[in-house]
Amino acid sequence: YLQRCSVAVQTCGRSQALAPLRRGLASACPPMAQPAMGPEGYGDGMHREEVEPGWGDGARVFVVPVVNVEVFKPGHGGPAIQPHLQSVPEVANKGWRDYGNRRGLQRLARLFKELGIPATAVINSEAAELDYVAEALKTSGWELGAHGSNNSSGNAQMQKSDEEAHFKKCLDDLEGSLGMRPQTWLTPGFSVTVRTPQIAAKSGIKTFLDFVDDDIPYDIVHPQTGARMLCLPYCMETNDFSL
């Protein structure tokens, strides 16, 4: 609507006879707001920089397996293999999700190790509190990244101070459960705020997985602090629920 109004105002400006209409259209169009994710689309204060050519060392295709290790708050739903089941308590879909953490994760870790394929796990900090999850991750040989506290609570409704505290608690908790502090971040459910990239960079995150807008990696930089993150674009076409 705002774009159509802008075109109409520019067109009407060619005719003195339509000046009243032009004024009416101009008053109907509020000032154009800044893009929702900041001027460049990468969050407040963040600037995109291209990675130097040749980073791929001649390879044309890279596959980066990312295993999402997630838990969901009781009563808040989650991925479902039988979505028509809506009873409370609901045990089939919850049990299916629990099975993934109790058995599926361990099988994936063994498979990747047998095939010699490196991978990254992004982990809800509350999932890492489960002993069998933490043990599987610590012995997997994977890079261990952060994925918020759980997959029912995202960042989208948080104020700045709350989001900063959320990042710190998540990273602190994962360090306590896994023995290392993650440097990779994926926000649960893409529930970001305009501040998320800047807070991630200031929190020591070096690799950021939230954006989906390219085929190749790029850096986003916070010029005021020099904080820099490598963005590996997340592929929606090969995401679990797209498949």
XYZ file of N, CA and C in Angstrom, residues 34-227:
582
model
N 11.713 2.451 8.636
C 12.930 1.688 8.403
C 12.574 0.219 8.227
N 13.341 -0.512 7.422
C 13.090 -1.960 7.313
C 13.093 -2.614 8.691
N 12.311 -3.692 8.829
C 12.111 -4.311 10.132
C 13.398 -4.812 10.761
N 14.387 -5.193 9.947
C 15.646 -5.707 10.491
C 16.790 -4.724 10.286
N 16.510 -3.424 10.348
C 17.548 -2.424 10.236
C 17.805 -2.024 8.800
N 18.620 -0.999 8.577
C 18.816 -0.440 7.238
C 19.281 -1.447 6.201
N 20.139 -2.410 6.585
C 20.652 -3.383 5.620
C 19.944 -4.730 5.710
N 19.036 -4.878 6.674
C 18.318 -6.136 6.816
C 18.999 -7.148 7.713
N 20.080 -6.753 8.403
C 20.831 -7.686 9.240
C 20.838 -7.288 10.709
N 19.888 -6.452 11.105
C 19.783 -6.039 12.490
C 20.354 -4.657 12.731
N 19.938 -4.066 13.840
C 20.412 -2.729 14.202
C 21.936 -2.692 14.268
N 22.513 -1.714 13.580
C 23.944 -1.468 13.692
C 24.823 -2.479 12.981
N 24.244 -3.410 12.223
C 25.032 -4.462 11.596
C 25.214 -4.186 10.110
N 26.425 -4.401 9.636
C 26.804 -4.124 8.248
C 27.316 -5.400 7.599
N 26.851 -5.680 6.400
C 27.285 -6.877 5.679
C 28.605 -6.624 4.958
N 29.504 -7.586 5.024
C 30.747 -7.572 4.255
C 30.914 -8.921 3.572
N 31.316 -8.894 2.317
C 31.489 -10.134 1.578
C 32.778 -10.841 1.999
N 32.737 -12.155 1.980
C 33.922 -12.954 2.263
C 34.849 -12.877 1.052
N 36.150 -12.859 1.300
C 37.124 -12.743 0.214
C 36.963 -13.892 -0.775
N 37.054 -13.606 -2.080
C 36.985 -14.675 -3.083
C 38.062 -15.732 -2.831
N 37.743 -16.959 -3.199
C 38.696 -18.045 -3.028
C 38.553 -18.802 -1.728
N 37.574 -18.395 -0.899
C 37.423 -19.053 0.409
C 37.130 -20.545 0.273
N 36.529 -20.957 -0.859
C 36.163 -22.362 -1.026
C 37.289 -23.254 -1.486
N 38.472 -22.676 -1.748
C 39.636 -23.459 -2.148
C 39.324 -24.353 -3.346
N 38.534 -23.818 -4.272
C 38.250 -24.526 -5.505
C 37.031 -25.420 -5.476
N 36.508 -25.744 -4.290
C 35.313 -26.583 -4.215
C 34.080 -25.778 -4.619
N 33.137 -26.450 -5.267
C 31.948 -25.758 -5.767
C 30.716 -25.951 -4.886
N 30.685 -27.014 -4.120
C 29.527 -27.293 -3.273
C 30.011 -27.659 -1.874
N 29.423 -27.031 -0.870
C 29.689 -27.368 0.524
C 28.383 -27.806 1.184
N 28.442 -28.870 1.937
C 27.295 -29.333 2.721
C 27.662 -29.199 4.193
N 26.851 -28.461 4.934
C 27.108 -28.231 6.356
C 25.962 -28.847 7.150
N 26.114 -30.077 7.639
C 25.034 -30.681 8.434
C 24.884 -29.964 9.777
N 23.666 -29.556 10.075
C 23.354 -28.921 11.355
C 22.232 -29.725 12.015
N 22.530 -30.290 13.173
C 21.569 -31.101 13.916
C 20.964 -30.237 15.016
N 19.648 -30.023 14.950
C 18.962 -29.227 15.966
C 18.535 -30.136 17.117
N 18.989 -29.827 18.314
C 18.672 -30.620 19.501
C 17.739 -29.767 20.354
N 16.460 -30.179 20.437
C 15.430 -29.289 20.937
C 14.526 -29.965 21.967
N 13.984 -29.146 22.851
C 12.910 -29.570 23.752
C 11.812 -28.511 23.692
N 10.599 -28.916 24.082
C 9.439 -28.034 24.034
C 8.752 -28.027 25.394
N 8.292 -26.872 25.800
C 7.644 -26.748 27.092
C 6.324 -27.510 27.099
N 6.012 -28.201 28.192
C 4.749 -28.939 28.272
C 3.553 -28.033 28.000
N 2.651 -28.534 27.168
C 1.447 -27.775 26.859
C 1.601 -26.753 25.762
N 2.822 -26.619 25.188
C 3.065 -25.621 24.146
C 3.215 -26.249 22.766
N 2.923 -27.535 22.626
C 3.004 -28.171 21.324
C 4.433 -28.351 20.850
N 4.580 -28.558 19.558
C 5.879 -28.799 18.952
C 5.700 -29.624 17.698
N 6.780 -30.053 17.056
C 6.670 -30.886 15.857
C 5.846 -32.138 16.151
N 5.034 -32.536 15.192
C 4.112 -33.645 15.434
C 4.124 -34.609 14.259
N 4.206 -35.882 14.552
C 4.067 -36.902 13.525
C 2.603 -37.272 13.338
N 1.779 -37.000 14.349
C 0.328 -37.203 14.301
C -0.342 -35.893 14.747
N -0.316 -34.861 13.884
C -0.788 -33.540 14.331
C -2.260 -33.480 14.689
N -3.054 -34.471 14.266
C -4.481 -34.438 14.592
C -4.734 -34.785 16.051
N -3.720 -35.324 16.736
C -3.912 -35.694 18.142
C -3.796 -34.443 19.008
N -4.886 -34.068 19.634
C -4.933 -32.823 20.406
C -5.367 -33.044 21.852
N -5.419 -34.281 22.304
C -5.870 -34.541 23.669
C -4.840 -34.041 24.682
N -5.283 -33.835 25.899
C -4.407 -33.396 26.990
C -4.610 -34.332 28.170
N -3.557 -35.006 28.643
C -2.200 -34.975 28.104
C -2.097 -35.710 26.775
N -1.122 -35.325 25.969
C -0.918 -35.909 24.651
C 0.429 -36.615 24.671
N 0.430 -37.928 24.487
C 1.658 -38.696 24.695
C 2.334 -39.126 23.397
N 1.592 -39.217 22.290
C 2.181 -39.765 21.066
C 3.216 -38.835 20.461
N 2.833 -37.580 20.212
C 3.777 -36.644 19.591
C 4.897 -36.251 20.554
N 4.559 -36.076 21.839
C 5.602 -35.775 22.814
C 6.586 -36.937 22.906
N 6.057 -38.164 22.924
C 6.945 -39.313 22.978
C 7.824 -39.433 21.757
N 7.282 -39.075 20.597
C 8.062 -39.074 19.352
C 9.221 -38.089 19.445
N 8.945 -36.896 19.999
C 10.015 -35.914 20.170
C 11.038 -36.394 21.206
N 10.547 -36.957 22.301
C 11.461 -37.455 23.334
C 12.343 -38.574 22.786
N 11.777 -39.418 21.931
C 12.542 -40.506 21.324
C 13.734 -39.956 20.535
N 13.517 -38.845 19.850
C 14.608 -38.250 19.087
C 15.800 -37.911 19.956
N 15.548 -37.350 21.143
C 16.649 -36.998 22.043
C 17.228 -38.215 22.756
N 16.381 -39.189 23.045
C 16.842 -40.344 23.824
C 17.569 -41.368 22.952
N 17.136 -41.555 21.702
C 17.717 -42.591 20.843
C 18.219 -42.054 19.497
N 17.431 -41.181 18.871
C 17.806 -40.702 17.543
C 19.102 -39.922 17.536
N 19.306 -39.080 18.541
C 20.529 -38.286 18.619
C 21.761 -39.178 18.693
N 21.699 -40.205 19.508
C 22.830 -41.110 19.657
C 23.115 -41.844 18.341
N 22.061 -42.240 17.626
C 22.251 -42.920 16.350
C 22.877 -41.994 15.317
N 22.421 -40.751 15.265
C 23.028 -39.793 14.342
C 24.501 -39.579 14.657
N 24.826 -39.433 15.932
C 26.218 -39.219 16.316
C 27.095 -40.390 15.876
N 26.609 -41.615 16.081
C 27.373 -42.797 15.648
C 27.522 -42.829 14.129
N 26.444 -42.522 13.404
C 26.474 -42.561 11.947
C 27.474 -41.558 11.382
N 27.411 -40.316 11.868
C 28.339 -39.297 11.375
C 29.783 -39.676 11.688
N 30.001 -40.258 12.861
C 31.357 -40.653 13.239
C 31.851 -41.781 12.343
N 30.991 -42.770 12.076
C 31.383 -43.886 11.211
C 31.713 -43.428 9.793
N 30.978 -42.430 9.310
C 31.191 -41.928 7.961
C 32.272 -40.856 7.885
N 32.758 -40.429 9.038
C 33.797 -39.403 9.057
C 33.310 -38.045 8.596
N 32.033 -37.744 8.844
C 31.446 -36.470 8.410
C 31.366 -35.523 9.599
N 32.001 -34.360 9.520
C 31.865 -33.387 10.610
C 30.477 -32.759 10.589
N 30.015 -32.349 11.736
C 28.682 -31.736 11.835
C 28.679 -30.718 12.965
N 27.656 -29.904 12.958
C 27.400 -28.948 14.032
C 26.069 -29.301 14.682
N 26.013 -29.306 15.986
C 24.743 -29.404 16.709
C 24.434 -28.042 17.300
N 23.217 -27.578 17.110
C 22.743 -26.382 17.819
C 21.727 -26.857 18.845
N 21.898 -26.432 20.087
C 21.288 -27.133 21.215
C 20.504 -26.170 22.100
N 19.260 -26.516 22.392
C 18.542 -25.822 23.469
C 19.261 -26.100 24.784
N 19.497 -25.071 25.570
C 20.219 -25.276 26.825
C 19.449 -26.202 27.766
N 18.108 -26.191 27.701
C 17.332 -27.088 28.557
C 17.449 -28.538 28.088
N 17.684 -28.767 26.803
C 17.919 -30.130 26.317
C 19.238 -30.668 26.858
N 20.246 -29.795 26.941
C 21.562 -30.233 27.417
C 21.553 -30.573 28.901
N 20.500 -30.203 29.613
C 20.393 -30.584 31.021
C 20.033 -32.058 31.187
N 19.572 -32.700 30.103
C 19.280 -34.135 30.135
C 20.594 -34.904 30.013
N 20.872 -35.796 30.967
C 22.168 -36.464 31.012
C 22.483 -37.202 29.722
N 21.485 -37.915 29.168
C 21.757 -38.715 27.976
C 21.995 -37.844 26.744
N 21.410 -36.644 26.719
C 21.686 -35.700 25.631
C 23.091 -35.139 25.771
N 23.442 -34.671 26.966
C 24.775 -34.097 27.184
C 25.867 -35.111 26.881
N 25.678 -36.356 27.312
C 26.696 -37.382 27.079
C 26.866 -37.658 25.591
N 25.769 -37.766 24.861
C 25.854 -38.010 23.425
C 26.566 -36.866 22.716
N 26.297 -35.649 23.128
C 26.908 -34.490 22.473
C 28.394 -34.387 22.799
N 28.750 -34.621 24.039
C 30.150 -34.477 24.441
C 31.044 -35.522 23.786
N 30.493 -36.665 23.411
C 31.293 -37.722 22.786
C 31.120 -37.767 21.268
N 30.345 -36.829 20.710
C 30.023 -36.870 19.281
C 31.166 -36.404 18.386
N 31.998 -35.516 18.910
C 33.015 -34.903 18.066
C 32.488 -33.752 17.229
N 31.223 -33.396 17.407
C 30.630 -32.295 16.660
C 31.032 -30.946 17.249
N 30.940 -29.909 16.413
C 30.940 -28.553 16.956
C 29.614 -28.374 17.690
N 29.652 -27.751 18.865
C 28.454 -27.584 19.679
C 28.062 -26.108 19.715
N 26.885 -25.801 19.173
C 26.402 -24.435 19.121
C 25.169 -24.250 19.996
N 24.696 -23.016 20.064
C 23.573 -22.657 20.934
C 22.308 -22.443 20.120
N 21.169 -22.791 20.735
C 19.870 -22.711 20.061
C 18.798 -22.231 21.042
N 19.169 -21.245 21.870
C 18.229 -20.715 22.840
C 18.002 -21.674 23.999
N 17.013 -21.359 24.821
C 16.761 -22.182 26.002
C 15.880 -23.380 25.679
N 14.810 -23.176 24.916
C 13.944 -24.260 24.449
C 13.270 -23.777 23.170
N 12.558 -24.658 22.499
C 11.970 -24.269 21.214
C 10.533 -23.789 21.331
N 10.086 -23.554 22.557
C 8.779 -22.934 22.765
C 8.913 -21.450 23.087
N 10.102 -21.017 23.490
C 10.311 -19.634 23.923
C 11.358 -18.995 23.021
N 10.919 -18.123 22.140
C 11.841 -17.428 21.253
C 12.194 -16.051 21.774
N 12.873 -15.281 20.943
C 13.323 -13.943 21.326
C 12.335 -12.846 20.935
N 11.370 -13.140 20.075
C 10.635 -12.102 19.358
C 9.958 -11.069 20.262
N 9.474 -11.459 21.428
C 8.749 -10.525 22.289
C 9.626 -9.919 23.381
N 10.923 -10.163 23.333
C 11.802 -9.722 24.412
C 12.213 -8.265 24.259
N 12.325 -7.579 25.401
C 12.985 -6.292 25.440
C 14.499 -6.503 25.409
N 15.244 -5.431 25.148
C 16.690 -5.564 24.974
C 17.356 -6.204 26.179
N 17.039 -5.715 27.377
C 17.693 -6.242 28.582
C 17.356 -7.716 28.786
N 16.112 -8.093 28.467
C 15.710 -9.493 28.603
C 16.455 -10.372 27.605
N 16.612 -9.872 26.380
C 17.296 -10.664 25.362
C 18.783 -10.821 25.693
N 19.393 -9.766 26.193
C 20.795 -9.871 26.610
C 20.959 -10.893 27.724
N 20.037 -10.845 28.692
C 20.096 -11.808 29.793
C 19.848 -13.226 29.290
N 18.963 -13.363 28.318
C 18.663 -14.673 27.736
C 19.906 -15.261 27.063
N 20.602 -14.465 26.278
C 21.833 -14.942 25.638
C 22.832 -15.407 26.688
N 23.031 -14.586 27.712
C 24.027 -14.932 28.725
C 23.652 -16.223 29.444
N 22.395 -16.340 29.854
C 21.978 -17.545 30.589
C 22.099 -18.787 29.703
N 21.663 -18.679 28.455
C 21.747 -19.822 27.553
C 23.190 -20.272 27.376
N 24.087 -19.344 27.102
C 25.489 -19.699 26.885
C 26.131 -20.203 28.175
N 25.801 -19.573 29.307
C 26.332 -20.045 30.599
C 25.866 -21.468 30.887
N 24.579 -21.726 30.666
C 24.030 -23.051 30.970
C 24.632 -24.121 30.071
N 24.780 -23.801 28.780
C 25.386 -24.784 27.871
C 26.838 -25.052 28.251
N 27.554 -24.013 28.634
C 28.938 -24.217 29.073
C 28.982 -25.118 30.302
N 28.030 -24.915 31.221
C 28.000 -25.753 32.406
C 27.650 -27.199 32.112
N 26.756 -27.427 31.137
C 26.331 -28.789 30.808
C 27.324 -29.520 29.917
N 27.969 -28.795 29.014
C 28.785 -29.433 27.975
C 30.283 -29.219 28.145
N 30.669 -28.304 29.050
C 32.087 -28.085 29.287
C 32.750 -27.174 28.287
N 32.000 -26.533 27.425
C 32.562 -25.555 26.484
C 31.488 -24.506 26.183
N 31.961 -23.317 25.828
C 31.039 -22.209 25.566
C 30.806 -22.109 24.056
N 29.563 -22.241 23.594
C 29.305 -22.213 22.157
C 29.673 -20.878 21.516
N 30.108 -20.956 20.259
C 30.397 -19.764 19.466
C 29.544 -19.712 18.197
N 28.606 -20.647 18.083
C 27.660 -20.666 16.965
C 26.255 -20.510 17.534
N 25.390 -19.781 16.809
C 24.041 -19.501 17.316
C 23.002 -19.662 16.207
N 21.899 -20.331 16.538
C 20.680 -20.349 15.733
C 19.524 -20.034 16.661
N 18.760 -18.982 16.363
C 17.617 -18.602 17.196
C 16.481 -19.594 16.998
N 15.830 -20.050 18.074
C 14.709 -20.989 17.917
C 13.587 -20.396 17.070
N 13.155 -21.170 16.070
C 11.980 -20.789 15.294
C 12.102 -19.457 14.567
N 13.329 -18.982 14.294
C 13.541 -17.697 13.620
C 12.851 -16.543 14.359
N 12.660 -16.683 15.660
C 11.931 -15.678 16.442
C 12.889 -14.590 16.910
N 13.417 -13.835 15.960
C 14.446 -12.840 16.245
C 13.824 -11.482 16.560
N 14.649 -10.598 17.112
C 14.332 -9.181 17.184
C 15.345 -8.443 16.311
N 15.119 -7.155 16.138
C 16.072 -6.355 15.362
C 17.424 -6.280 16.069
N 17.454 -6.617 17.362
C 18.696 -6.541 18.141
C 19.450 -7.869 18.197
N 18.824 -8.965 17.773
C 19.414 -10.282 17.975
C 20.824 -10.409 17.404
N 21.090 -10.017 16.142
C 22.453 -10.177 15.624
C 23.487 -9.390 16.425
N 23.150 -8.142 16.810
C 24.096 -7.329 17.566
C 24.377 -7.950 18.937
N 23.334 -8.423 19.611
C 23.531 -9.047 20.923
C 24.347 -10.321 20.783
N 24.066 -11.098 19.747
C 24.846 -12.320 19.511
C 26.322 -11.996 19.336
N 26.617 -10.993 18.515
C 28.015 -10.631 18.269
C 28.696 -10.169 19.555
N 27.987 -9.353 20.346
C 28.559 -8.861 21.601
C 28.706 -9.983 22.633
N 27.956 -11.071 22.454
C 28.016 -12.198 23.391
C 29.118 -13.188 23.047
N 29.883 -12.897 22.002
C 30.991 -13.773 21.638
C 30.669 -14.793 20.567
N 29.481 -14.683 19.955
C 29.131 -15.597 18.872
C 29.967 -15.250 17.633
N 30.517 -16.269 16.996
C 31.361 -16.081 15.822
C 30.696 -16.562 14.530
N 29.731 -17.494 14.645
C 29.030 -18.016 13.475
C 27.535 -17.919 13.738
N 26.820 -17.309 12.801
C 25.403 -16.974 12.988
C 24.611 -17.633 11.869
N 23.525 -18.349 12.225
C 22.825 -19.190 11.255
C 21.402 -18.718 10.944
N 21.003 -17.533 11.379
C 19.599 -17.144 11.283
C 19.156 -16.675 9.897
N 20.058 -16.223 9.057
C 19.634 -15.641 7.787
C 19.567 -16.696 6.690
N 18.716 -16.429 5.695
C 18.429 -17.444 4.666
C 18.536 -16.849 3.258
N 19.254 -15.737 3.124
C 19.121 -14.910 1.925
C 20.246 -15.058 0.909
N 21.040 -16.133 0.969
C 22.138 -16.255 0.011
C 22.547 -17.715 -0.107
N 23.395 -17.988 -1.104
C 23.963 -19.325 -1.286
C 25.341 -19.448 -0.670
N 25.967 -18.328 -0.368
C 27.354 -18.332 0.078
C 27.465 -17.609 1.422
N 28.480 -17.923 2.201
C 28.648 -17.231 3.484
C 29.083 -15.784 3.295
N 28.818 -14.991 4.317
C 29.246 -13.593 4.343
C 29.397 -13.194 5.804
N 30.069 -12.091 6.041
C 30.244 -11.573 7.394
C 29.208 -10.491 7.678
N 28.771 -10.394 8.931
C 28.085 -9.192 9.378
C 28.902 -8.623 10.540
N 29.058 -7.315 10.507
C 29.987 -6.621 11.390
C 29.252 -5.516 12.139
N 29.622 -5.337 13.405
C 29.134 -4.198 14.185
C 30.262 -3.168 14.208
N 30.203 -2.137 13.344
C 31.340 -1.228 13.181
C 31.788 -0.540 14.466
N 30.848 -0.250 15.362
C 31.211 0.480 16.579
C 32.121 -0.329 17.492
N 31.928 -1.637 17.526
C 32.728 -2.487 18.420
C 33.730 -3.365 17.678
N 33.547 -3.489 16.368
C 34.400 -4.392 15.600
C 33.995 -5.845 15.689
N 32.927 -6.148 16.437
C 32.470 -7.531 16.553
C 32.034 -8.034 15.182
